[in-house]
Structure formats: C-alpha cells, structure tokens
C-alpha cells in the first residue's frame, strides 16, 4: 500500500469508526481522541524498516502479511463496535521484540489502554484485571428463575402461574436451574431462553388454550421472523403485493390506485 493510499484508507476507517451505530439508546461511546502525530524517524527505525522490506515484511513476510490482513479487515469491516480476531501480533524489529496491537480507534500518546483476552463482562474484568468499563457490550446480568416465577405469580395469580409453569416444564427445560440461564444483555435485551419463557408466562388464557405444544406457542414468532427476513429480500413492488394480499382494504386501495394510474396514462396519450 502506498503512502497516499494508506493515508486515504486511514481517513475512511476513521470516518467509519466515528459513524453513529444507530443504537436505540444514548450513544455510550465517547468521541475518539485525535490521531497522534507520527513519531520522528530515527536511525534504528529506518534500519528496521529497511530490514523488513528486505525480508518481505511490507506485505509478503509473515508479520507484514498478517498485519496487512488485519489492516484490510479494519478498513473493510470497521464500525464503532469493531471486533478483530487475533488482533495482537508479536514480532521483532530492529533486533527488539515488539507487540503490535490493533486498536479500533486512534490513540494518543499516554492514553490509558485496556488490553484483555476474550469477551468479558465487567465482573470478570474486575476479578481478573481490576478495572471495569463504563459501557461493556459483554455484560450479562443473571436473573434467578425462581424470582421470575414469583413475579409472574404476583401478576397472574397462583393458579395461572402454576398452569404456565406446568406447560413449560412439560414441553421444555426452560425453568430447569441446570439448563440455559435467564440473562439481561446490553443495551436493553434478554437472551432467547428468557424471552421464550416470558412469552409463555405472560400469555393470555385464551391464547394459551390453543397451544398443544411449545411449537404452537412459537409459531407467531417464527412467522414474524420469516416475514421480516422476506421483507428485506423483496423489492418495493413485491412488498406492496404482500400487503395487498394480506389486507382486503389495502388490496382495494392498490387496485384503485393502479386503475387511476392507467387512466392518467391513457389521458396523456390522447
């Protein structure tokens, strides 16, 4: 990559990283600090650069090739929630062992950097490293299943709560303490197990009477998921046809609009 091309790529990557991720809450990410000025060249760095070129480190060597792949990944897939696999490269330059670490945003000299291994919530970070992050996408809050059932009983009553609990116990292991836990996830989400359990526990009695299994309970969710997936794949006229097919009122409106358009077109021809 030439010097001008590398600079242009860095600008594009910075703009991409600074883009609003479109989260449904307040943006927890602080604005990135300005890019640090390039360090003044020294004889050792110049010699190291020359040795890397001779060894193929500019792109064909092991370290250079790996670094180039990481750089391309950062540019092509960069975002505020950038995640890079194996973003730490150990190598040797100028007779010194170095550790190159890929950062998701520019860093200034003297800035505090948290270097951890793995996707850890704040509880693990505090336990292992002694610090926590103000916004951590890997935070998880464990919700006690007994507390969930107690809350359902308070809202639905003892009889209805027991009825729903028996349904879940008969057709799933969701209420088992040894199976998948109930979790609250950032920014305001729950994991699949808790969502399905709440879907059943909070269901109206008339709807629940129509269920013969958990599959029946999940049919509306599956239908909604398929509709959302298909909607993303359809062209605008295909989505309009689907709406017209589902709602007679919409179908009538579309037909009227189509006839009006034809009449207007004929009028123009005359």
PDB file of C-alpha atoms in Angstrom:
ATOM      1  CA  UNK A   1       0.000   0.000   0.000  1.00  0.00           C
ATOM      2  CA  UNK A   2       1.460   3.354  -0.988  1.00  0.00           C
ATOM      3  CA  UNK A   3       1.779   6.232   1.445  1.00  0.00           C
ATOM      4  CA  UNK A   4      -1.120   8.158  -0.112  1.00  0.00           C
ATOM      5  CA  UNK A   5      -3.280   5.032  -0.304  1.00  0.00           C
ATOM      6  CA  UNK A   6      -2.558   4.184   3.326  1.00  0.00           C
ATOM      7  CA  UNK A   7      -3.463   7.725   4.400  1.00  0.00           C
ATOM      8  CA  UNK A   8      -6.712   7.628   2.422  1.00  0.00           C
ATOM      9  CA  UNK A   9      -7.590   4.253   3.938  1.00  0.00           C
ATOM     10  CA  UNK A  10      -6.920   5.631   7.403  1.00  0.00           C
ATOM     11  CA  UNK A  11      -9.269   8.562   6.748  1.00  0.00           C
ATOM     12  CA  UNK A  12     -12.026   6.231   5.527  1.00  0.00           C
ATOM     13  CA  UNK A  13     -11.533   3.934   8.510  1.00  0.00           C
ATOM     14  CA  UNK A  14     -11.687   6.875  10.929  1.00  0.00           C
ATOM     15  CA  UNK A  15     -14.909   8.170   9.368  1.00  0.00           C
ATOM     16  CA  UNK A  16     -16.432   4.698   9.551  1.00  0.00           C
ATOM     17  CA  UNK A  17     -15.438   4.249  13.179  1.00  0.00           C
ATOM     18  CA  UNK A  18     -16.929   7.627  14.081  1.00  0.00           C
ATOM     19  CA  UNK A  19     -20.275   6.830  12.454  1.00  0.00           C
ATOM     20  CA  UNK A  20     -23.312   6.618  14.754  1.00  0.00           C
ATOM     21  CA  UNK A  21     -24.072   2.895  15.193  1.00  0.00           C
ATOM     22  CA  UNK A  22     -27.810   3.652  15.351  1.00  0.00           C
ATOM     23  CA  UNK A  23     -28.413   2.113  18.757  1.00  0.00           C
ATOM     24  CA  UNK A  24     -31.821   2.679  20.315  1.00  0.00           C
ATOM     25  CA  UNK A  25     -30.334   4.340  23.381  1.00  0.00           C
ATOM     26  CA  UNK A  26     -27.869   7.051  24.216  1.00  0.00           C
ATOM     27  CA  UNK A  27     -24.537   6.600  22.494  1.00  0.00           C
ATOM     28  CA  UNK A  28     -22.218   5.254  25.207  1.00  0.00           C
ATOM     29  CA  UNK A  29     -19.059   5.705  23.188  1.00  0.00           C
ATOM     30  CA  UNK A  30     -17.036   8.862  23.833  1.00  0.00           C
ATOM     31  CA  UNK A  31     -15.713  10.702  20.795  1.00  0.00           C
ATOM     32  CA  UNK A  32     -12.367   9.259  19.737  1.00  0.00           C
ATOM     33  CA  UNK A  33      -9.269  11.294  20.543  1.00  0.00           C
ATOM     34  CA  UNK A  34      -7.387  12.941  17.694  1.00  0.00           C
ATOM     35  CA  UNK A  35      -4.831  10.883  15.842  1.00  0.00           C
ATOM     36  CA  UNK A  36      -1.351  11.092  17.357  1.00  0.00           C
ATOM     37  CA  UNK A  37       1.349  12.826  15.321  1.00  0.00           C
ATOM     38  CA  UNK A  38       3.789  10.477  13.587  1.00  0.00           C
ATOM     39  CA  UNK A  39       6.966   9.912  15.617  1.00  0.00           C
ATOM     40  CA  UNK A  40      10.155  11.452  14.254  1.00  0.00           C
ATOM     41  CA  UNK A  41      12.233   8.938  12.306  1.00  0.00           C
ATOM     42  CA  UNK A  42      15.419   7.665  13.888  1.00  0.00           C
ATOM     43  CA  UNK A  43      18.278   5.614  12.579  1.00  0.00           C
ATOM     44  CA  UNK A  44      17.128   2.456  14.378  1.00  0.00           C
ATOM     45  CA  UNK A  45      13.618   2.724  12.935  1.00  0.00           C
ATOM     46  CA  UNK A  46      14.985   3.406   9.480  1.00  0.00           C
ATOM     47  CA  UNK A  47      17.215   0.366   9.686  1.00  0.00           C
ATOM     48  CA  UNK A  48      14.353  -1.759  10.971  1.00  0.00           C
ATOM     49  CA  UNK A  49      12.112  -0.599   8.115  1.00  0.00           C
ATOM     50  CA  UNK A  50      14.815  -1.442   5.603  1.00  0.00           C
ATOM     51  CA  UNK A  51      15.273  -4.883   7.130  1.00  0.00           C
ATOM     52  CA  UNK A  52      11.526  -5.522   6.951  1.00  0.00           C
ATOM     53  CA  UNK A  53      11.459  -4.611   3.267  1.00  0.00           C
ATOM     54  CA  UNK A  54      14.393  -6.933   2.583  1.00  0.00           C
ATOM     55  CA  UNK A  55      12.642  -9.752   4.461  1.00  0.00           C
ATOM     56  CA  UNK A  56       9.331  -9.131   2.722  1.00  0.00           C
ATOM     57  CA  UNK A  57       7.708  -7.536   5.777  1.00  0.00           C
ATOM     58  CA  UNK A  58       5.968  -4.880   3.686  1.00  0.00           C
ATOM     59  CA  UNK A  59       3.282  -7.384   2.752  1.00  0.00           C
ATOM     60  CA  UNK A  60       4.803 -10.720   1.771  1.00  0.00           C
ATOM     61  CA  UNK A  61       6.504 -11.608   5.059  1.00  0.00           C
ATOM     62  CA  UNK A  62       4.793 -13.414   7.938  1.00  0.00           C
ATOM     63  CA  UNK A  63       4.451 -10.382  10.213  1.00  0.00           C
ATOM     64  CA  UNK A  64       3.830  -7.934   7.390  1.00  0.00           C
ATOM     65  CA  UNK A  65       1.272 -10.188   5.722  1.00  0.00           C
ATOM     66  CA  UNK A  66      -0.639 -10.718   8.952  1.00  0.00           C
ATOM     67  CA  UNK A  67      -0.564  -7.005   9.714  1.00  0.00           C
ATOM     68  CA  UNK A  68      -1.824  -6.210   6.218  1.00  0.00           C
ATOM     69  CA  UNK A  69      -4.748  -8.607   6.600  1.00  0.00           C
ATOM     70  CA  UNK A  70      -5.704  -7.021   9.914  1.00  0.00           C
ATOM     71  CA  UNK A  71      -5.476  -3.557   8.416  1.00  0.00           C
ATOM     72  CA  UNK A  72      -7.680  -4.562   5.481  1.00  0.00           C
ATOM     73  CA  UNK A  73     -10.193  -6.122   7.876  1.00  0.00           C
ATOM     74  CA  UNK A  74     -10.310  -2.943   9.950  1.00  0.00           C
ATOM     75  CA  UNK A  75     -10.941  -0.815   6.867  1.00  0.00           C
ATOM     76  CA  UNK A  76     -13.496  -3.097   5.211  1.00  0.00           C
ATOM     77  CA  UNK A  77     -15.470  -4.040   8.302  1.00  0.00           C
ATOM     78  CA  UNK A  78     -14.805  -1.102  10.628  1.00  0.00           C
ATOM     79  CA  UNK A  79     -17.550   0.172  12.901  1.00  0.00           C
ATOM     80  CA  UNK A  80     -17.943   1.589  16.373  1.00  0.00           C
ATOM     81  CA  UNK A  81     -18.338  -1.931  17.693  1.00  0.00           C
ATOM     82  CA  UNK A  82     -15.289  -3.179  15.824  1.00  0.00           C
ATOM     83  CA  UNK A  83     -14.170  -6.644  16.831  1.00  0.00           C
ATOM     84  CA  UNK A  84     -10.979  -8.128  15.429  1.00  0.00           C
ATOM     85  CA  UNK A  85      -9.898 -11.721  15.910  1.00  0.00           C
ATOM     86  CA  UNK A  86      -6.251 -12.235  16.825  1.00  0.00           C
ATOM     87  CA  UNK A  87      -5.533  -8.524  16.781  1.00  0.00           C
ATOM     88  CA  UNK A  88      -2.214  -8.943  18.608  1.00  0.00           C
ATOM     89  CA  UNK A  89       0.926  -9.709  16.612  1.00  0.00           C
ATOM     90  CA  UNK A  90       4.271 -10.443  18.208  1.00  0.00           C
ATOM     91  CA  UNK A  91       7.390  -9.925  16.153  1.00  0.00           C
ATOM     92  CA  UNK A  92      10.862  -8.481  16.039  1.00  0.00           C
ATOM     93  CA  UNK A  93      12.006  -5.187  14.569  1.00  0.00           C
ATOM     94  CA  UNK A  94      15.489  -3.801  14.647  1.00  0.00           C
ATOM     95  CA  UNK A  95      16.661  -6.531  16.982  1.00  0.00           C
ATOM     96  CA  UNK A  96      13.920  -5.728  19.513  1.00  0.00           C
ATOM     97  CA  UNK A  97      10.868  -7.813  20.355  1.00  0.00           C
ATOM     98  CA  UNK A  98       7.694  -5.801  19.759  1.00  0.00           C
ATOM     99  CA  UNK A  99       3.973  -6.347  20.228  1.00  0.00           C
ATOM    100  CA  UNK A 100       1.661  -4.799  17.623  1.00  0.00           C
ATOM    101  CA  UNK A 101      -1.935  -4.391  18.810  1.00  0.00           C
ATOM    102  CA  UNK A 102      -4.801  -3.370  16.521  1.00  0.00           C
ATOM    103  CA  UNK A 103      -6.937  -0.582  18.008  1.00  0.00           C
ATOM    104  CA  UNK A 104     -10.477   0.249  16.917  1.00  0.00           C
ATOM    105  CA  UNK A 105      -9.848   3.993  17.075  1.00  0.00           C
ATOM    106  CA  UNK A 106      -6.867   6.363  17.125  1.00  0.00           C
ATOM    107  CA  UNK A 107      -4.881   6.500  20.360  1.00  0.00           C
ATOM    108  CA  UNK A 108      -2.942   9.420  21.752  1.00  0.00           C
ATOM    109  CA  UNK A 109       0.377   9.082  23.492  1.00  0.00           C
ATOM    110  CA  UNK A 110      -0.124   8.456  27.184  1.00  0.00           C
ATOM    111  CA  UNK A 111      -3.759   7.363  26.797  1.00  0.00           C
ATOM    112  CA  UNK A 112      -4.915   4.505  29.014  1.00  0.00           C
ATOM    113  CA  UNK A 113      -5.394   1.264  27.108  1.00  0.00           C
ATOM    114  CA  UNK A 114      -7.164  -1.824  28.432  1.00  0.00           C
ATOM    115  CA  UNK A 115      -5.686  -4.983  26.953  1.00  0.00           C
ATOM    116  CA  UNK A 116      -7.683  -8.118  27.765  1.00  0.00           C
ATOM    117  CA  UNK A 117      -8.065 -11.547  26.260  1.00  0.00           C
ATOM    118  CA  UNK A 118     -11.566 -12.703  25.427  1.00  0.00           C
ATOM    119  CA  UNK A 119     -15.034 -11.200  25.648  1.00  0.00           C
ATOM    120  CA  UNK A 120     -15.503 -10.494  29.358  1.00  0.00           C
ATOM    121  CA  UNK A 121     -18.230  -8.702  31.270  1.00  0.00           C
ATOM    122  CA  UNK A 122     -17.330  -6.174  33.952  1.00  0.00           C
ATOM    123  CA  UNK A 123     -17.496  -8.734  36.750  1.00  0.00           C
ATOM    124  CA  UNK A 124     -14.790 -10.803  35.060  1.00  0.00           C
ATOM    125  CA  UNK A 125     -12.728  -7.719  34.244  1.00  0.00           C
ATOM    126  CA  UNK A 126     -12.768  -6.598  37.876  1.00  0.00           C
ATOM    127  CA  UNK A 127     -11.900 -10.079  39.085  1.00  0.00           C
ATOM    128  CA  UNK A 128      -9.100 -10.705  36.588  1.00  0.00           C
ATOM    129  CA  UNK A 129      -7.717  -7.256  35.817  1.00  0.00           C
ATOM    130  CA  UNK A 130      -9.006  -4.868  38.489  1.00  0.00           C
ATOM    131  CA  UNK A 131     -10.959  -2.445  36.273  1.00  0.00           C
ATOM    132  CA  UNK A 132     -14.399  -2.065  34.679  1.00  0.00           C
ATOM    133  CA  UNK A 133     -15.669  -0.313  31.558  1.00  0.00           C
ATOM    134  CA  UNK A 134     -18.438   2.336  31.583  1.00  0.00           C
ATOM    135  CA  UNK A 135     -20.046   0.561  28.617  1.00  0.00           C
ATOM    136  CA  UNK A 136     -19.318  -3.107  28.128  1.00  0.00           C
ATOM    137  CA  UNK A 137     -21.166  -4.990  25.354  1.00  0.00           C
ATOM    138  CA  UNK A 138     -20.362  -8.289  27.078  1.00  0.00           C
ATOM    139  CA  UNK A 139     -22.060  -7.513  30.380  1.00  0.00           C
ATOM    140  CA  UNK A 140     -24.591 -10.113  31.481  1.00  0.00           C
ATOM    141  CA  UNK A 141     -26.968  -9.994  34.418  1.00  0.00           C
ATOM    142  CA  UNK A 142     -28.133 -13.385  35.662  1.00  0.00           C
ATOM    143  CA  UNK A 143     -31.843 -13.439  36.515  1.00  0.00           C
ATOM    144  CA  UNK A 144     -32.952 -16.001  39.083  1.00  0.00           C
ATOM    145  CA  UNK A 145     -35.644 -18.270  37.625  1.00  0.00           C
ATOM    146  CA  UNK A 146     -37.382 -18.513  40.980  1.00  0.00           C
ATOM    147  CA  UNK A 147     -37.614 -14.722  41.115  1.00  0.00           C
ATOM    148  CA  UNK A 148     -39.163 -14.703  37.641  1.00  0.00           C
ATOM    149  CA  UNK A 149     -41.820 -17.211  38.687  1.00  0.00           C
ATOM    150  CA  UNK A 150     -42.535 -15.243  41.871  1.00  0.00           C
ATOM    151  CA  UNK A 151     -43.092 -12.103  39.794  1.00  0.00           C
ATOM    152  CA  UNK A 152     -45.387 -13.996  37.411  1.00  0.00           C
ATOM    153  CA  UNK A 153     -47.418 -15.305  40.349  1.00  0.00           C
ATOM    154  CA  UNK A 154     -47.776 -11.758  41.679  1.00  0.00           C
ATOM    155  CA  UNK A 155     -49.120 -10.530  38.345  1.00  0.00           C
ATOM    156  CA  UNK A 156     -51.075 -13.547  37.068  1.00  0.00           C
ATOM    157  CA  UNK A 157     -52.120 -15.190  40.320  1.00  0.00           C
ATOM    158  CA  UNK A 158     -51.042 -18.521  41.817  1.00  0.00           C
ATOM    159  CA  UNK A 159     -53.315 -20.716  39.694  1.00  0.00           C
ATOM    160  CA  UNK A 160     -52.421 -19.161  36.334  1.00  0.00           C
ATOM    161  CA  UNK A 161     -48.722 -19.081  37.195  1.00  0.00           C
ATOM    162  CA  UNK A 162     -48.737 -22.799  38.061  1.00  0.00           C
ATOM    163  CA  UNK A 163     -50.604 -23.570  34.842  1.00  0.00           C
ATOM    164  CA  UNK A 164     -47.980 -21.820  32.728  1.00  0.00           C
ATOM    165  CA  UNK A 165     -45.126 -23.336  34.710  1.00  0.00           C
ATOM    166  CA  UNK A 166     -46.505 -26.845  34.111  1.00  0.00           C
ATOM    167  CA  UNK A 167     -46.740 -26.088  30.393  1.00  0.00           C
ATOM    168  CA  UNK A 168     -43.090 -25.014  30.245  1.00  0.00           C
ATOM    169  CA  UNK A 169     -41.940 -27.968  32.337  1.00  0.00           C
ATOM    170  CA  UNK A 170     -43.848 -30.405  30.119  1.00  0.00           C
ATOM    171  CA  UNK A 171     -42.596 -29.121  26.780  1.00  0.00           C
ATOM    172  CA  UNK A 172     -39.202 -27.593  27.603  1.00  0.00           C
ATOM    173  CA  UNK A 173     -36.362 -27.334  30.114  1.00  0.00           C
ATOM    174  CA  UNK A 174     -36.526 -23.539  30.322  1.00  0.00           C
ATOM    175  CA  UNK A 175     -37.374 -23.496  34.040  1.00  0.00           C
ATOM    176  CA  UNK A 176     -34.689 -26.012  34.966  1.00  0.00           C
ATOM    177  CA  UNK A 177     -31.890 -24.500  37.029  1.00  0.00           C
ATOM    178  CA  UNK A 178     -29.357 -26.719  35.251  1.00  0.00           C
ATOM    179  CA  UNK A 179     -30.281 -25.582  31.746  1.00  0.00           C
ATOM    180  CA  UNK A 180     -29.768 -22.294  29.883  1.00  0.00           C
ATOM    181  CA  UNK A 181     -29.888 -19.337  32.316  1.00  0.00           C
ATOM    182  CA  UNK A 182     -32.057 -16.235  32.104  1.00  0.00           C
ATOM    183  CA  UNK A 183     -29.889 -13.236  31.187  1.00  0.00           C
ATOM    184  CA  UNK A 184     -30.279  -9.489  30.746  1.00  0.00           C
ATOM    185  CA  UNK A 185     -28.000  -8.214  27.987  1.00  0.00           C
ATOM    186  CA  UNK A 186     -26.948  -4.706  26.906  1.00  0.00           C
ATOM    187  CA  UNK A 187     -28.319  -2.345  25.937  1.00  0.00           C
ATOM    188  CA  UNK A 188     -31.869  -3.486  26.881  1.00  0.00           C
ATOM    189  CA  UNK A 189     -32.231  -7.051  25.679  1.00  0.00           C
ATOM    190  CA  UNK A 190     -32.844 -10.512  27.101  1.00  0.00           C
ATOM    191  CA  UNK A 191     -31.481 -13.824  25.896  1.00  0.00           C
ATOM    192  CA  UNK A 192     -33.614 -16.288  23.942  1.00  0.00           C
ATOM    193  CA  UNK A 193     -34.406 -18.538  26.910  1.00  0.00           C
ATOM    194  CA  UNK A 194     -35.811 -15.683  28.987  1.00  0.00           C
ATOM    195  CA  UNK A 195     -37.747 -14.250  26.038  1.00  0.00           C
ATOM    196  CA  UNK A 196     -39.479 -17.556  25.259  1.00  0.00           C
ATOM    197  CA  UNK A 197     -40.263 -18.143  28.937  1.00  0.00           C
ATOM    198  CA  UNK A 198     -41.812 -14.681  29.280  1.00  0.00           C
ATOM    199  CA  UNK A 199     -43.740 -15.197  26.035  1.00  0.00           C
ATOM    200  CA  UNK A 200     -45.445 -18.214  27.596  1.00  0.00           C
ATOM    201  CA  UNK A 201     -45.708 -16.958  31.177  1.00  0.00           C
ATOM    202  CA  UNK A 202     -47.358 -13.680  30.144  1.00  0.00           C
ATOM    203  CA  UNK A 203     -49.701 -15.178  27.535  1.00  0.00           C
ATOM    204  CA  UNK A 204     -53.447 -14.616  27.739  1.00  0.00           C
ATOM    205  CA  UNK A 205     -55.523 -17.592  28.831  1.00  0.00           C
ATOM    206  CA  UNK A 206     -57.473 -17.811  25.562  1.00  0.00           C
ATOM    207  CA  UNK A 207     -54.307 -17.873  23.518  1.00  0.00           C
ATOM    208  CA  UNK A 208     -52.708 -20.494  25.736  1.00  0.00           C
ATOM    209  CA  UNK A 209     -55.708 -22.808  25.367  1.00  0.00           C
ATOM    210  CA  UNK A 210     -54.900 -23.070  21.655  1.00  0.00           C
ATOM    211  CA  UNK A 211     -51.396 -24.417  22.304  1.00  0.00           C
ATOM    212  CA  UNK A 212     -50.785 -28.158  22.228  1.00  0.00           C
ATOM    213  CA  UNK A 213     -47.002 -27.793  22.473  1.00  0.00           C
ATOM    214  CA  UNK A 214     -44.264 -25.201  22.677  1.00  0.00           C
ATOM    215  CA  UNK A 215     -44.051 -25.250  18.882  1.00  0.00           C
ATOM    216  CA  UNK A 216     -47.606 -23.896  18.754  1.00  0.00           C
ATOM    217  CA  UNK A 217     -46.624 -21.116  21.141  1.00  0.00           C
ATOM    218  CA  UNK A 218     -43.663 -20.147  18.981  1.00  0.00           C
ATOM    219  CA  UNK A 219     -45.485 -20.146  15.631  1.00  0.00           C
ATOM    220  CA  UNK A 220     -46.273 -16.381  15.725  1.00  0.00           C
ATOM    221  CA  UNK A 221     -42.617 -15.633  16.466  1.00  0.00           C
ATOM    222  CA  UNK A 222     -41.417 -17.828  13.619  1.00  0.00           C
ATOM    223  CA  UNK A 223     -43.939 -16.243  11.259  1.00  0.00           C
ATOM    224  CA  UNK A 224     -42.831 -12.752  12.252  1.00  0.00           C
ATOM    225  CA  UNK A 225     -39.182 -13.700  11.741  1.00  0.00           C
ATOM    226  CA  UNK A 226     -39.861 -15.125   8.269  1.00  0.00           C
ATOM    227  CA  UNK A 227     -41.865 -12.056   7.280  1.00  0.00           C
ATOM    228  CA  UNK A 228     -39.083  -9.751   8.410  1.00  0.00           C
ATOM    229  CA  UNK A 229     -36.487 -11.789   6.532  1.00  0.00           C
ATOM    230  CA  UNK A 230     -38.577 -11.899   3.365  1.00  0.00           C
ATOM    231  CA  UNK A 231     -39.302  -8.182   3.561  1.00  0.00           C
ATOM    232  CA  UNK A 232     -35.595  -7.395   3.447  1.00  0.00           C
ATOM    233  CA  UNK A 233     -35.208  -9.516   0.332  1.00  0.00           C
ATOM    234  CA  UNK A 234     -38.212  -8.228  -1.580  1.00  0.00           C
ATOM    235  CA  UNK A 235     -38.323  -5.291  -3.921  1.00  0.00           C
ATOM    236  CA  UNK A 236     -40.774  -2.440  -3.157  1.00  0.00           C
ATOM    237  CA  UNK A 237     -43.441  -3.734  -5.569  1.00  0.00           C
ATOM    238  CA  UNK A 238     -43.207  -7.215  -4.050  1.00  0.00           C
ATOM    239  CA  UNK A 239     -43.718  -5.852  -0.535  1.00  0.00           C
ATOM    240  CA  UNK A 240     -46.734  -3.894  -1.771  1.00  0.00           C
ATOM    241  CA  UNK A 241     -48.218  -7.061  -3.280  1.00  0.00           C
ATOM    242  CA  UNK A 242     -47.745  -8.934   0.006  1.00  0.00           C
ATOM    243  CA  UNK A 243     -49.543  -6.203   1.937  1.00  0.00           C
ATOM    244  CA  UNK A 244     -52.373  -6.149  -0.605  1.00  0.00           C
ATOM    245  CA  UNK A 245     -52.756  -9.920  -0.357  1.00  0.00           C
ATOM    246  CA  UNK A 246     -52.913  -9.801   3.454  1.00  0.00           C
ATOM    247  CA  UNK A 247     -55.418  -6.948   3.806  1.00  0.00           C
ATOM    248  CA  UNK A 248     -58.535  -6.637   1.577  1.00  0.00           C
ATOM    249  CA  UNK A 249     -58.714  -2.920   2.290  1.00  0.00           C
ATOM    250  CA  UNK A 250     -55.163  -2.440   1.118  1.00  0.00           C
ATOM    251  CA  UNK A 251     -55.851  -4.589  -1.938  1.00  0.00           C
ATOM    252  CA  UNK A 252     -58.794  -2.398  -2.893  1.00  0.00           C
ATOM    253  CA  UNK A 253     -56.728   0.746  -2.410  1.00  0.00           C
ATOM    254  CA  UNK A 254     -53.896  -0.611  -4.529  1.00  0.00           C
ATOM    255  CA  UNK A 255     -56.294  -1.673  -7.293  1.00  0.00           C
ATOM    256  CA  UNK A 256     -57.947   1.744  -7.280  1.00  0.00           C
ATOM    257  CA  UNK A 257     -54.589   3.440  -7.415  1.00  0.00           C
ATOM    258  CA  UNK A 258     -53.486   1.201 -10.282  1.00  0.00           C
ATOM    259  CA  UNK A 259     -56.631   1.946 -12.307  1.00  0.00           C
ATOM    260  CA  UNK A 260     -56.216   5.646 -11.654  1.00  0.00           C
ATOM    261  CA  UNK A 261     -52.681   5.458 -12.905  1.00  0.00           C
ATOM    262  CA  UNK A 262     -53.789   3.669 -16.071  1.00  0.00           C
ATOM    263  CA  UNK A 263     -56.484   6.251 -16.714  1.00  0.00           C
ATOM    264  CA  UNK A 264     -53.986   9.042 -16.284  1.00  0.00           C
ATOM    265  CA  UNK A 265     -51.590   7.341 -18.671  1.00  0.00           C
ATOM    266  CA  UNK A 266     -54.325   6.918 -21.276  1.00  0.00           C
ATOM    267  CA  UNK A 267     -55.312  10.540 -20.880  1.00  0.00           C
ATOM    268  CA  UNK A 268     -51.777  11.628 -21.597  1.00  0.00           C
ATOM    269  CA  UNK A 269     -51.659   9.511 -24.759  1.00  0.00           C
ATOM    270  CA  UNK A 270     -54.799  11.216 -26.045  1.00  0.00           C
TER     271      UNK A 270
END
